[in-house]
């Protein structure tokens, strides 16, 4: 079987620089590494080809020999006897320290942790929910200690963790057949920080942070509903090891109104009318959130009839539209009548109909 050209295997030109060769190898190694392609024989064989090509082209002497004679006489290892080096040794020789560095771009991983999110509950009136409002809230925050800059140690008393030697990780090589894998776990002694405090900061007592109350202005938009929340980015707890801060979630609770009941963008209310208005019709004034509105009562209106006033309800969030006001008309029946009134009703409604 004809062996592929090493330059073609790495996908580079014949005049590629050492840096270009290294970059090409790193890119392909990440793509075809067996640890990222579990159970794939094709990926494993491809990785061996890439490794073999770089072992030759990455060495100036071997590269010069290969450029002169190619595969004809230069044999880094035939198919029957070739055994790839351990992955840990391979990437150490590559100049990246170990296999993990090959995947992290050659730099030590710092275990950053995002800060915790905070929640604040705020109560507003229905009128504020209709028009929108601004509230200033006092939020207790943990801020980085200015004395130790978040380390929790007195200056000069922060040392590398002896268990992980400052990496924050415990690495244990494990060989499976001719493959060597690296198990990487967070160091239990330093919690992944890679550091050990020999003397706690006297200002924060080793916590690395101090609690302070911060006042934040929260803008609540018109139309907000009960239980909705506002997310204020970056106003949560600070992160660890320079990780991003968390967020602040302000949960809005709309207080019940004495006159209106809200259902989505609509409002419900009641209006009491006299018997004469229900029988003869007329116009009444009903309360709205912004004042009052006229409602026409047709002749013969029955009690508990529902009328709709368009555009007199709640504001719709992120919109100029408004819901409706639904008015339930309650006909008030007189508790007592005069003799004349009784006679008129008896004369008008024969048989009680």
PDB file of N, CA, C and O in Angstrom, residues 209-272:
ATOM      1  N   UNK A 209     -13.405  38.250  50.396  1.00  0.00           N
ATOM      2  CA  UNK A 209     -14.468  39.187  50.021  1.00  0.00           C
ATOM      3  C   UNK A 209     -15.080  39.802  51.274  1.00  0.00           C
ATOM      4  O   UNK A 209     -15.014  39.234  52.366  1.00  0.00           O
ATOM      5  N   UNK A 210     -15.667  40.960  51.084  1.00  0.00           N
ATOM      6  CA  UNK A 210     -16.355  41.666  52.155  1.00  0.00           C
ATOM      7  C   UNK A 210     -17.772  41.979  51.704  1.00  0.00           C
ATOM      8  O   UNK A 210     -18.002  42.286  50.529  1.00  0.00           O
ATOM      9  N   UNK A 211     -18.709  41.906  52.638  1.00  0.00           N
ATOM     10  CA  UNK A 211     -20.102  42.179  52.284  1.00  0.00           C
ATOM     11  C   UNK A 211     -20.399  43.665  52.407  1.00  0.00           C
ATOM     12  O   UNK A 211     -20.132  44.283  53.418  1.00  0.00           O
ATOM     13  N   UNK A 212     -20.943  44.201  51.341  1.00  0.00           N
ATOM     14  CA  UNK A 212     -21.366  45.596  51.329  1.00  0.00           C
ATOM     15  C   UNK A 212     -22.738  45.676  50.675  1.00  0.00           C
ATOM     16  O   UNK A 212     -23.120  44.798  49.903  1.00  0.00           O
ATOM     17  N   UNK A 213     -23.454  46.728  50.995  1.00  0.00           N
ATOM     18  CA  UNK A 213     -24.780  46.933  50.396  1.00  0.00           C
ATOM     19  C   UNK A 213     -24.670  47.946  49.266  1.00  0.00           C
ATOM     20  O   UNK A 213     -24.128  49.034  49.448  1.00  0.00           O
ATOM     21  N   UNK A 214     -25.179  47.554  48.133  1.00  0.00           N
ATOM     22  CA  UNK A 214     -25.123  48.430  46.955  1.00  0.00           C
ATOM     23  C   UNK A 214     -26.537  48.799  46.541  1.00  0.00           C
ATOM     24  O   UNK A 214     -27.425  47.941  46.485  1.00  0.00           O
ATOM     25  N   UNK A 215     -26.728  50.058  46.238  1.00  0.00           N
ATOM     26  CA  UNK A 215     -28.040  50.544  45.809  1.00  0.00           C
ATOM     27  C   UNK A 215     -28.084  50.585  44.284  1.00  0.00           C
ATOM     28  O   UNK A 215     -27.219  51.184  43.644  1.00  0.00           O
ATOM     29  N   UNK A 216     -29.088  49.923  43.740  1.00  0.00           N
ATOM     30  CA  UNK A 216     -29.211  49.789  42.286  1.00  0.00           C
ATOM     31  C   UNK A 216     -30.584  50.284  41.863  1.00  0.00           C
ATOM     32  O   UNK A 216     -31.601  49.906  42.460  1.00  0.00           O
ATOM     33  N   UNK A 217     -30.617  51.126  40.851  1.00  0.00           N
ATOM     34  CA  UNK A 217     -31.894  51.604  40.327  1.00  0.00           C
ATOM     35  C   UNK A 217     -32.428  50.611  39.298  1.00  0.00           C
ATOM     36  O   UNK A 217     -31.736  50.256  38.342  1.00  0.00           O
ATOM     37  N   UNK A 218     -33.646  50.161  39.531  1.00  0.00           N
ATOM     38  CA  UNK A 218     -34.274  49.172  38.666  1.00  0.00           C
ATOM     39  C   UNK A 218     -35.418  49.837  37.902  1.00  0.00           C
ATOM     40  O   UNK A 218     -36.298  50.451  38.510  1.00  0.00           O
ATOM     41  N   UNK A 219     -35.383  49.731  36.594  1.00  0.00           N
ATOM     42  CA  UNK A 219     -36.443  50.284  35.748  1.00  0.00           C
ATOM     43  C   UNK A 219     -37.429  49.179  35.396  1.00  0.00           C
ATOM     44  O   UNK A 219     -37.070  48.200  34.742  1.00  0.00           O
ATOM     45  N   UNK A 220     -38.673  49.343  35.841  1.00  0.00           N
ATOM     46  CA  UNK A 220     -39.718  48.358  35.582  1.00  0.00           C
ATOM     47  C   UNK A 220     -40.573  48.867  34.428  1.00  0.00           C
ATOM     48  O   UNK A 220     -41.161  49.946  34.516  1.00  0.00           O
ATOM     49  N   UNK A 221     -40.658  48.134  33.337  1.00  0.00           N
ATOM     50  CA  UNK A 221     -41.365  48.622  32.149  1.00  0.00           C
ATOM     51  C   UNK A 221     -42.874  48.576  32.315  1.00  0.00           C
ATOM     52  O   UNK A 221     -43.408  47.785  33.104  1.00  0.00           O
ATOM     53  N   UNK A 222     -43.608  49.407  31.576  1.00  0.00           N
ATOM     54  CA  UNK A 222     -45.074  49.357  31.600  1.00  0.00           C
ATOM     55  C   UNK A 222     -45.578  47.999  31.125  1.00  0.00           C
ATOM     56  O   UNK A 222     -45.028  47.412  30.198  1.00  0.00           O
ATOM     57  N   UNK A 223     -46.616  47.506  31.789  1.00  0.00           N
ATOM     58  CA  UNK A 223     -47.212  46.245  31.374  1.00  0.00           C
ATOM     59  C   UNK A 223     -46.644  45.019  32.053  1.00  0.00           C
ATOM     60  O   UNK A 223     -47.052  43.898  31.737  1.00  0.00           O
ATOM     61  N   UNK A 224     -45.706  45.201  32.984  1.00  0.00           N
ATOM     62  CA  UNK A 224     -45.107  44.042  33.639  1.00  0.00           C
ATOM     63  C   UNK A 224     -46.174  43.268  34.406  1.00  0.00           C
ATOM     64  O   UNK A 224     -47.108  43.842  34.972  1.00  0.00           O
ATOM     65  N   UNK A 225     -46.057  41.948  34.382  1.00  0.00           N
ATOM     66  CA  UNK A 225     -47.059  41.092  35.028  1.00  0.00           C
ATOM     67  C   UNK A 225     -46.528  40.542  36.340  1.00  0.00           C
ATOM     68  O   UNK A 225     -45.316  40.499  36.570  1.00  0.00           O
ATOM     69  N   UNK A 226     -47.425  40.115  37.173  1.00  0.00           N
ATOM     70  CA  UNK A 226     -47.046  39.531  38.454  1.00  0.00           C
ATOM     71  C   UNK A 226     -46.208  38.270  38.228  1.00  0.00           C
ATOM     72  O   UNK A 226     -46.575  37.400  37.434  1.00  0.00           O
ATOM     73  N   UNK A 227     -45.060  38.196  38.912  1.00  0.00           N
ATOM     74  CA  UNK A 227     -44.188  37.032  38.793  1.00  0.00           C
ATOM     75  C   UNK A 227     -43.126  37.156  37.720  1.00  0.00           C
ATOM     76  O   UNK A 227     -42.213  36.325  37.669  1.00  0.00           O
ATOM     77  N   UNK A 228     -43.214  38.157  36.852  1.00  0.00           N
ATOM     78  CA  UNK A 228     -42.162  38.346  35.860  1.00  0.00           C
ATOM     79  C   UNK A 228     -40.908  38.884  36.555  1.00  0.00           C
ATOM     80  O   UNK A 228     -40.972  39.482  37.624  1.00  0.00           O
ATOM     81  N   UNK A 229     -39.760  38.651  35.911  1.00  0.00           N
ATOM     82  CA  UNK A 229     -38.522  39.112  36.524  1.00  0.00           C
ATOM     83  C   UNK A 229     -37.692  39.907  35.526  1.00  0.00           C
ATOM     84  O   UNK A 229     -37.828  39.758  34.305  1.00  0.00           O
ATOM     85  N   UNK A 230     -36.840  40.741  36.087  1.00  0.00           N
ATOM     86  CA  UNK A 230     -35.894  41.520  35.296  1.00  0.00           C
ATOM     87  C   UNK A 230     -34.492  40.992  35.583  1.00  0.00           C
ATOM     88  O   UNK A 230     -34.118  40.798  36.742  1.00  0.00           O
ATOM     89  N   UNK A 231     -33.733  40.751  34.541  1.00  0.00           N
ATOM     90  CA  UNK A 231     -32.350  40.263  34.700  1.00  0.00           C
ATOM     91  C   UNK A 231     -31.386  41.429  34.509  1.00  0.00           C
ATOM     92  O   UNK A 231     -31.372  42.067  33.464  1.00  0.00           O
ATOM     93  N   UNK A 232     -30.604  41.692  35.546  1.00  0.00           N
ATOM     94  CA  UNK A 232     -29.611  42.764  35.485  1.00  0.00           C
ATOM     95  C   UNK A 232     -28.242  42.101  35.446  1.00  0.00           C
ATOM     96  O   UNK A 232     -27.755  41.562  36.441  1.00  0.00           O
ATOM     97  N   UNK A 233     -27.631  42.122  34.289  1.00  0.00           N
ATOM     98  CA  UNK A 233     -26.385  41.389  34.068  1.00  0.00           C
ATOM     99  C   UNK A 233     -25.239  41.956  34.904  1.00  0.00           C
ATOM    100  O   UNK A 233     -25.067  43.173  35.019  1.00  0.00           O
ATOM    101  N   UNK A 234     -24.469  41.035  35.490  1.00  0.00           N
ATOM    102  CA  UNK A 234     -23.254  41.414  36.201  1.00  0.00           C
ATOM    103  C   UNK A 234     -23.443  41.977  37.577  1.00  0.00           C
ATOM    104  O   UNK A 234     -22.480  42.414  38.208  1.00  0.00           O
ATOM    105  N   UNK A 235     -24.672  41.976  38.112  1.00  0.00           N
ATOM    106  CA  UNK A 235     -24.922  42.538  39.436  1.00  0.00           C
ATOM    107  C   UNK A 235     -25.110  41.460  40.500  1.00  0.00           C
ATOM    108  O   UNK A 235     -25.634  41.729  41.576  1.00  0.00           O
ATOM    109  N   UNK A 236     -24.658  40.239  40.200  1.00  0.00           N
ATOM    110  CA  UNK A 236     -24.704  39.171  41.189  1.00  0.00           C
ATOM    111  C   UNK A 236     -23.402  39.114  41.970  1.00  0.00           C
ATOM    112  O   UNK A 236     -22.644  40.088  42.053  1.00  0.00           O
ATOM    113  N   UNK A 237     -23.119  37.952  42.541  1.00  0.00           N
ATOM    114  CA  UNK A 237     -21.897  37.783  43.314  1.00  0.00           C
ATOM    115  C   UNK A 237     -20.688  37.760  42.375  1.00  0.00           C
ATOM    116  O   UNK A 237     -20.785  37.322  41.223  1.00  0.00           O
ATOM    117  N   UNK A 238     -19.522  38.210  42.851  1.00  0.00           N
ATOM    118  CA  UNK A 238     -18.317  38.164  42.014  1.00  0.00           C
ATOM    119  C   UNK A 238     -17.876  36.727  41.776  1.00  0.00           C
ATOM    120  O   UNK A 238     -18.155  35.832  42.588  1.00  0.00           O
ATOM    121  N   UNK A 239     -17.194  36.484  40.655  1.00  0.00           N
ATOM    122  CA  UNK A 239     -16.700  35.155  40.342  1.00  0.00           C
ATOM    123  C   UNK A 239     -15.419  34.841  41.079  1.00  0.00           C
ATOM    124  O   UNK A 239     -14.781  35.720  41.668  1.00  0.00           O
ATOM    125  N   UNK A 240     -15.039  33.574  41.040  1.00  0.00           N
ATOM    126  CA  UNK A 240     -13.792  33.141  41.656  1.00  0.00           C
ATOM    127  C   UNK A 240     -12.700  33.054  40.601  1.00  0.00           C
ATOM    128  O   UNK A 240     -12.952  32.700  39.448  1.00  0.00           O
ATOM    129  N   UNK A 241     -11.478  33.364  41.028  1.00  0.00           N
ATOM    130  CA  UNK A 241     -10.328  33.338  40.120  1.00  0.00           C
ATOM    131  C   UNK A 241     -10.589  34.174  38.873  1.00  0.00           C
ATOM    132  O   UNK A 241     -10.337  33.752  37.754  1.00  0.00           O
ATOM    133  N   UNK A 242     -11.131  35.362  39.118  1.00  0.00           N
ATOM    134  CA  UNK A 242     -11.434  36.319  38.047  1.00  0.00           C
ATOM    135  C   UNK A 242     -12.504  35.800  37.082  1.00  0.00           C
ATOM    136  O   UNK A 242     -12.556  36.192  35.910  1.00  0.00           O
ATOM    137  N   UNK A 243     -13.350  34.926  37.582  1.00  0.00           N
ATOM    138  CA  UNK A 243     -14.478  34.474  36.779  1.00  0.00           C
ATOM    139  C   UNK A 243     -15.526  35.572  36.659  1.00  0.00           C
ATOM    140  O   UNK A 243     -15.518  36.545  37.423  1.00  0.00           O
ATOM    141  N   UNK A 244     -16.448  35.443  35.714  1.00  0.00           N
ATOM    142  CA  UNK A 244     -17.463  36.491  35.511  1.00  0.00           C
ATOM    143  C   UNK A 244     -18.426  36.559  36.692  1.00  0.00           C
ATOM    144  O   UNK A 244     -18.710  35.540  37.332  1.00  0.00           O
ATOM    145  N   UNK A 245     -18.949  37.737  36.988  1.00  0.00           N
ATOM    146  CA  UNK A 245     -19.920  37.848  38.082  1.00  0.00           C
ATOM    147  C   UNK A 245     -21.254  37.239  37.680  1.00  0.00           C
ATOM    148  O   UNK A 245     -21.549  37.063  36.499  1.00  0.00           O
ATOM    149  N   UNK A 246     -22.050  36.934  38.697  1.00  0.00           N
ATOM    150  CA  UNK A 246     -23.390  36.438  38.425  1.00  0.00           C
ATOM    151  C   UNK A 246     -24.333  37.575  38.060  1.00  0.00           C
ATOM    152  O   UNK A 246     -23.919  38.729  37.914  1.00  0.00           O
ATOM    153  N   UNK A 247     -25.603  37.264  37.934  1.00  0.00           N
ATOM    154  CA  UNK A 247     -26.614  38.259  37.560  1.00  0.00           C
ATOM    155  C   UNK A 247     -27.586  38.480  38.717  1.00  0.00           C
ATOM    156  O   UNK A 247     -27.711  37.646  39.613  1.00  0.00           O
ATOM    157  N   UNK A 248     -28.267  39.598  38.655  1.00  0.00           N
ATOM    158  CA  UNK A 248     -29.302  39.923  39.632  1.00  0.00           C
ATOM    159  C   UNK A 248     -30.663  39.749  38.961  1.00  0.00           C
ATOM    160  O   UNK A 248     -30.909  40.295  37.885  1.00  0.00           O
ATOM    161  N   UNK A 249     -31.536  38.977  39.607  1.00  0.00           N
ATOM    162  CA  UNK A 249     -32.885  38.770  39.102  1.00  0.00           C
ATOM    163  C   UNK A 249     -33.866  39.460  40.047  1.00  0.00           C
ATOM    164  O   UNK A 249     -33.967  39.089  41.226  1.00  0.00           O
ATOM    165  N   UNK A 250     -34.556  40.460  39.522  1.00  0.00           N
ATOM    166  CA  UNK A 250     -35.542  41.195  40.306  1.00  0.00           C
ATOM    167  C   UNK A 250     -36.926  40.656  39.940  1.00  0.00           C
ATOM    168  O   UNK A 250     -37.388  40.830  38.807  1.00  0.00           O
ATOM    169  N   UNK A 251     -37.558  39.986  40.895  1.00  0.00           N
ATOM    170  CA  UNK A 251     -38.882  39.382  40.667  1.00  0.00           C
ATOM    171  C   UNK A 251     -39.951  40.385  41.086  1.00  0.00           C
ATOM    172  O   UNK A 251     -39.936  40.885  42.215  1.00  0.00           O
ATOM    173  N   UNK A 252     -40.860  40.684  40.183  1.00  0.00           N
ATOM    174  CA  UNK A 252     -41.892  41.694  40.410  1.00  0.00           C
ATOM    175  C   UNK A 252     -43.183  41.030  40.897  1.00  0.00           C
ATOM    176  O   UNK A 252     -43.660  40.066  40.307  1.00  0.00           O
ATOM    177  N   UNK A 253     -43.715  41.583  41.978  1.00  0.00           N
ATOM    178  CA  UNK A 253     -45.006  41.119  42.497  1.00  0.00           C
ATOM    179  C   UNK A 253     -45.981  42.302  42.448  1.00  0.00           C
ATOM    180  O   UNK A 253     -45.741  43.338  43.075  1.00  0.00           O
ATOM    181  N   UNK A 254     -47.063  42.149  41.691  1.00  0.00           N
ATOM    182  CA  UNK A 254     -48.049  43.213  41.551  1.00  0.00           C
ATOM    183  C   UNK A 254     -49.119  43.030  42.632  1.00  0.00           C
ATOM    184  O   UNK A 254     -49.767  41.988  42.700  1.00  0.00           O
ATOM    185  N   UNK A 255     -49.284  44.039  43.446  1.00  0.00           N
ATOM    186  CA  UNK A 255     -50.229  43.957  44.565  1.00  0.00           C
ATOM    187  C   UNK A 255     -51.680  43.981  44.051  1.00  0.00           C
ATOM    188  O   UNK A 255     -51.977  44.617  43.034  1.00  0.00           O
ATOM    189  N   UNK A 256     -52.596  43.312  44.748  1.00  0.00           N
ATOM    190  CA  UNK A 256     -54.009  43.325  44.347  1.00  0.00           C
ATOM    191  C   UNK A 256     -54.577  44.750  44.415  1.00  0.00           C
ATOM    192  O   UNK A 256     -54.175  45.555  45.255  1.00  0.00           O
ATOM    193  N   UNK A 257     -55.515  45.036  43.526  1.00  0.00           N
ATOM    194  CA  UNK A 257     -56.160  46.346  43.488  1.00  0.00           C
ATOM    195  C   UNK A 257     -57.565  46.237  44.079  1.00  0.00           C
ATOM    196  O   UNK A 257     -58.245  45.210  43.920  1.00  0.00           O
ATOM    197  N   UNK A 258     -57.997  47.286  44.730  1.00  0.00           N
ATOM    198  CA  UNK A 258     -59.313  47.247  45.391  1.00  0.00           C
ATOM    199  C   UNK A 258     -60.469  47.272  44.405  1.00  0.00           C
ATOM    200  O   UNK A 258     -61.585  46.858  44.721  1.00  0.00           O
ATOM    201  N   UNK A 259     -60.229  47.733  43.175  1.00  0.00           N
ATOM    202  CA  UNK A 259     -61.336  47.900  42.225  1.00  0.00           C
ATOM    203  C   UNK A 259     -61.197  46.999  40.998  1.00  0.00           C
ATOM    204  O   UNK A 259     -62.207  46.580  40.427  1.00  0.00           O
ATOM    205  N   UNK A 260     -59.973  46.723  40.597  1.00  0.00           N
ATOM    206  CA  UNK A 260     -59.755  46.005  39.338  1.00  0.00           C
ATOM    207  C   UNK A 260     -59.112  44.641  39.586  1.00  0.00           C
ATOM    208  O   UNK A 260     -58.282  44.479  40.483  1.00  0.00           O
ATOM    209  N   UNK A 261     -59.500  43.683  38.757  1.00  0.00           N
ATOM    210  CA  UNK A 261     -58.869  42.361  38.724  1.00  0.00           C
ATOM    211  C   UNK A 261     -58.233  42.196  37.353  1.00  0.00           C
ATOM    212  O   UNK A 261     -58.893  42.405  36.324  1.00  0.00           O
ATOM    213  N   UNK A 262     -56.973  41.828  37.341  1.00  0.00           N
ATOM    214  CA  UNK A 262     -56.239  41.746  36.076  1.00  0.00           C
ATOM    215  C   UNK A 262     -56.246  40.322  35.539  1.00  0.00           C
ATOM    216  O   UNK A 262     -56.037  39.359  36.272  1.00  0.00           O
ATOM    217  N   UNK A 263     -56.482  40.208  34.253  1.00  0.00           N
ATOM    218  CA  UNK A 263     -56.338  38.949  33.534  1.00  0.00           C
ATOM    219  C   UNK A 263     -55.576  39.219  32.245  1.00  0.00           C
ATOM    220  O   UNK A 263     -56.150  39.692  31.260  1.00  0.00           O
ATOM    221  N   UNK A 264     -54.285  38.961  32.287  1.00  0.00           N
ATOM    222  CA  UNK A 264     -53.446  39.295  31.142  1.00  0.00           C
ATOM    223  C   UNK A 264     -53.395  40.799  30.970  1.00  0.00           C
ATOM    224  O   UNK A 264     -53.043  41.540  31.891  1.00  0.00           O
ATOM    225  N   UNK A 265     -53.736  41.271  29.782  1.00  0.00           N
ATOM    226  CA  UNK A 265     -53.744  42.714  29.529  1.00  0.00           C
ATOM    227  C   UNK A 265     -55.103  43.339  29.797  1.00  0.00           C
ATOM    228  O   UNK A 265     -55.250  44.560  29.719  1.00  0.00           O
ATOM    229  N   UNK A 266     -56.106  42.523  30.133  1.00  0.00           N
ATOM    230  CA  UNK A 266     -57.449  43.039  30.402  1.00  0.00           C
ATOM    231  C   UNK A 266     -57.663  43.270  31.894  1.00  0.00           C
ATOM    232  O   UNK A 266     -57.053  42.610  32.736  1.00  0.00           O
ATOM    233  N   UNK A 267     -58.554  44.216  32.180  1.00  0.00           N
ATOM    234  CA  UNK A 267     -58.964  44.493  33.551  1.00  0.00           C
ATOM    235  C   UNK A 267     -60.453  44.217  33.687  1.00  0.00           C
ATOM    236  O   UNK A 267     -61.229  44.467  32.755  1.00  0.00           O
ATOM    237  N   UNK A 268     -60.840  43.723  34.869  1.00  0.00           N
ATOM    238  CA  UNK A 268     -62.243  43.457  35.142  1.00  0.00           C
ATOM    239  C   UNK A 268     -62.686  44.309  36.326  1.00  0.00           C
ATOM    240  O   UNK A 268     -61.946  44.460  37.309  1.00  0.00           O
ATOM    241  N   UNK A 269     -63.884  44.869  36.219  1.00  0.00           N
ATOM    242  CA  UNK A 269     -64.439  45.659  37.308  1.00  0.00           C
ATOM    243  C   UNK A 269     -65.960  45.518  37.285  1.00  0.00           C
ATOM    244  O   UNK A 269     -66.524  44.867  36.387  1.00  0.00           O
ATOM    245  N   UNK A 270     -66.624  46.113  38.269  1.00  0.00           N
ATOM    246  CA  UNK A 270     -68.090  46.079  38.317  1.00  0.00           C
ATOM    247  C   UNK A 270     -68.632  47.505  38.421  1.00  0.00           C
ATOM    248  O   UNK A 270     -67.936  48.413  38.895  1.00  0.00           O
ATOM    249  N   UNK A 271     -69.868  47.695  37.965  1.00  0.00           N
ATOM    250  CA  UNK A 271     -70.557  48.984  38.077  1.00  0.00           C
ATOM    251  C   UNK A 271     -72.009  48.719  38.464  1.00  0.00           C
ATOM    252  O   UNK A 271     -72.669  47.835  37.885  1.00  0.00           O
ATOM    253  N   UNK A 272     -72.478  49.440  39.443  1.00  0.00           N
ATOM    254  CA  UNK A 272     -73.850  49.273  39.918  1.00  0.00           C
ATOM    255  C   UNK A 272     -74.738  50.321  39.258  1.00  0.00           C
ATOM    256  O   UNK A 272     -74.407  51.518  39.242  1.00  0.00           O
TER     257      UNK A 272
END
